[in-house]
PDB file of C-alpha atoms in Angstrom:
ATOM      1  CA  UNK A   1      20.170 -34.849 -26.578  1.00  0.00           C
ATOM      2  CA  UNK A   2      21.837 -31.479 -25.767  1.00  0.00           C
ATOM      3  CA  UNK A   3      19.327 -29.740 -28.186  1.00  0.00           C
ATOM      4  CA  UNK A   4      16.590 -30.996 -25.910  1.00  0.00           C
ATOM      5  CA  UNK A   5      18.291 -29.645 -22.716  1.00  0.00           C
ATOM      6  CA  UNK A   6      18.758 -26.330 -24.359  1.00  0.00           C
ATOM      7  CA  UNK A   7      15.257 -26.203 -25.649  1.00  0.00           C
ATOM      8  CA  UNK A   8      14.094 -27.126 -21.952  1.00  0.00           C
ATOM      9  CA  UNK A   9      16.267 -24.361 -20.480  1.00  0.00           C
ATOM     10  CA  UNK A  10      14.942 -21.809 -22.920  1.00  0.00           C
ATOM     11  CA  UNK A  11      11.397 -22.646 -22.076  1.00  0.00           C
ATOM     12  CA  UNK A  12      11.887 -22.558 -18.559  1.00  0.00           C
ATOM     13  CA  UNK A  13      13.618 -19.109 -18.728  1.00  0.00           C
ATOM     14  CA  UNK A  14      10.737 -17.910 -20.743  1.00  0.00           C
ATOM     15  CA  UNK A  15       8.160 -18.933 -18.450  1.00  0.00           C
ATOM     16  CA  UNK A  16      10.217 -17.620 -15.368  1.00  0.00           C
ATOM     17  CA  UNK A  17      10.537 -14.449 -17.211  1.00  0.00           C
ATOM     18  CA  UNK A  18       6.785 -14.213 -18.036  1.00  0.00           C
ATOM     19  CA  UNK A  19       5.718 -15.184 -14.428  1.00  0.00           C
ATOM     20  CA  UNK A  20       8.060 -12.563 -12.972  1.00  0.00           C
ATOM     21  CA  UNK A  21       5.871  -9.438 -13.024  1.00  0.00           C
ATOM     22  CA  UNK A  22       3.063 -11.317 -11.485  1.00  0.00           C
ATOM     23  CA  UNK A  23       5.295 -11.858  -8.405  1.00  0.00           C
ATOM     24  CA  UNK A  24       5.985  -8.170  -8.081  1.00  0.00           C
ATOM     25  CA  UNK A  25       4.155  -6.893  -4.973  1.00  0.00           C
ATOM     26  CA  UNK A  26       2.645  -3.500  -5.479  1.00  0.00           C
ATOM     27  CA  UNK A  27       2.474  -1.532  -2.241  1.00  0.00           C
ATOM     28  CA  UNK A  28      -0.757   0.440  -1.820  1.00  0.00           C
ATOM     29  CA  UNK A  29      -0.465   3.819  -0.676  1.00  0.00           C
ATOM     30  CA  UNK A  30      -3.328   5.635   1.265  1.00  0.00           C
ATOM     31  CA  UNK A  31      -5.820   7.626  -0.106  1.00  0.00           C
ATOM     32  CA  UNK A  32      -7.021  10.789   1.391  1.00  0.00           C
ATOM     33  CA  UNK A  33     -10.447  12.436   0.930  1.00  0.00           C
ATOM     34  CA  UNK A  34      -9.369  16.028   0.977  1.00  0.00           C
ATOM     35  CA  UNK A  35      -5.685  15.631  -0.288  1.00  0.00           C
ATOM     36  CA  UNK A  36      -5.497  14.665  -3.798  1.00  0.00           C
ATOM     37  CA  UNK A  37      -2.162  13.156  -4.446  1.00  0.00           C
ATOM     38  CA  UNK A  38      -1.165  10.297  -6.530  1.00  0.00           C
ATOM     39  CA  UNK A  39       1.294   7.544  -5.966  1.00  0.00           C
ATOM     40  CA  UNK A  40       4.276   9.318  -7.306  1.00  0.00           C
ATOM     41  CA  UNK A  41       3.612  12.540  -5.346  1.00  0.00           C
ATOM     42  CA  UNK A  42       3.223  10.204  -2.186  1.00  0.00           C
ATOM     43  CA  UNK A  43       6.774   8.636  -2.739  1.00  0.00           C
ATOM     44  CA  UNK A  44       8.149  11.975  -3.233  1.00  0.00           C
ATOM     45  CA  UNK A  45       6.879  13.096   0.084  1.00  0.00           C
ATOM     46  CA  UNK A  46       8.222   9.917   1.587  1.00  0.00           C
ATOM     47  CA  UNK A  47      11.683  10.577   0.263  1.00  0.00           C
ATOM     48  CA  UNK A  48      11.694  14.180   1.414  1.00  0.00           C
ATOM     49  CA  UNK A  49      10.463  13.263   4.943  1.00  0.00           C
ATOM     50  CA  UNK A  50      13.208  10.571   5.125  1.00  0.00           C
ATOM     51  CA  UNK A  51      15.812  13.294   3.995  1.00  0.00           C
ATOM     52  CA  UNK A  52      14.491  15.683   6.601  1.00  0.00           C
ATOM     53  CA  UNK A  53      13.457  13.316   9.521  1.00  0.00           C
ATOM     54  CA  UNK A  54      15.468  10.102   9.244  1.00  0.00           C
ATOM     55  CA  UNK A  55      14.230   7.520  11.669  1.00  0.00           C
ATOM     56  CA  UNK A  56      16.241   4.844  13.236  1.00  0.00           C
ATOM     57  CA  UNK A  57      13.815   1.904  13.968  1.00  0.00           C
ATOM     58  CA  UNK A  58      16.436   0.090  15.944  1.00  0.00           C
ATOM     59  CA  UNK A  59      16.581   2.756  18.582  1.00  0.00           C
ATOM     60  CA  UNK A  60      12.634   3.260  19.132  1.00  0.00           C
ATOM     61  CA  UNK A  61      11.238   2.323  22.446  1.00  0.00           C
ATOM     62  CA  UNK A  62       7.564   2.106  21.055  1.00  0.00           C
ATOM     63  CA  UNK A  63       7.005   0.502  17.877  1.00  0.00           C
ATOM     64  CA  UNK A  64       5.163   2.456  15.203  1.00  0.00           C
ATOM     65  CA  UNK A  65       2.570   0.568  13.356  1.00  0.00           C
ATOM     66  CA  UNK A  66       1.855   3.373  10.707  1.00  0.00           C
ATOM     67  CA  UNK A  67       4.602   5.211   8.583  1.00  0.00           C
ATOM     68  CA  UNK A  68       5.387   8.685   9.579  1.00  0.00           C
ATOM     69  CA  UNK A  69       4.558  10.023   6.161  1.00  0.00           C
ATOM     70  CA  UNK A  70       0.999   8.466   6.606  1.00  0.00           C
ATOM     71  CA  UNK A  71       0.707  10.243   9.853  1.00  0.00           C
ATOM     72  CA  UNK A  72       1.763  13.672   8.481  1.00  0.00           C
ATOM     73  CA  UNK A  73      -0.658  13.346   5.543  1.00  0.00           C
ATOM     74  CA  UNK A  74      -3.544  11.970   7.596  1.00  0.00           C
ATOM     75  CA  UNK A  75      -3.003  14.880  10.141  1.00  0.00           C
ATOM     76  CA  UNK A  76      -2.924  17.179   7.045  1.00  0.00           C
ATOM     77  CA  UNK A  77      -5.983  15.665   5.577  1.00  0.00           C
ATOM     78  CA  UNK A  78      -8.121  15.700   8.740  1.00  0.00           C
ATOM     79  CA  UNK A  79      -7.100  19.014  10.508  1.00  0.00           C
ATOM     80  CA  UNK A  80      -6.975  21.701   7.619  1.00  0.00           C
ATOM     81  CA  UNK A  81      -9.765  23.063   5.441  1.00  0.00           C
ATOM     82  CA  UNK A  82      -9.684  22.250   1.730  1.00  0.00           C
ATOM     83  CA  UNK A  83      -8.595  25.779   0.798  1.00  0.00           C
ATOM     84  CA  UNK A  84      -5.575  25.836   2.988  1.00  0.00           C
ATOM     85  CA  UNK A  85      -4.565  22.271   1.609  1.00  0.00           C
ATOM     86  CA  UNK A  86      -4.961  23.615  -1.864  1.00  0.00           C
ATOM     87  CA  UNK A  87      -2.376  26.592  -0.974  1.00  0.00           C
TER      88      UNK A  87
END
């Protein structure tokens, strides 16, 4: 009887471990037309921004719907020429 319980637990653990990657929610990052960055570069810019400009969301008077990094990169993408962005 203990073998059946052990086999059942092994099967349940195996099924759970196989389904775990499917539960991982990948956050999408914005794609910019003039700014060719990939996901790793976007996360690096986000970490640098957090180190330089930490934002305490509990002290904000106006809620922000987009991230500060997205705002900065959108401004860079929309306001500057591709030659300047490339530099």
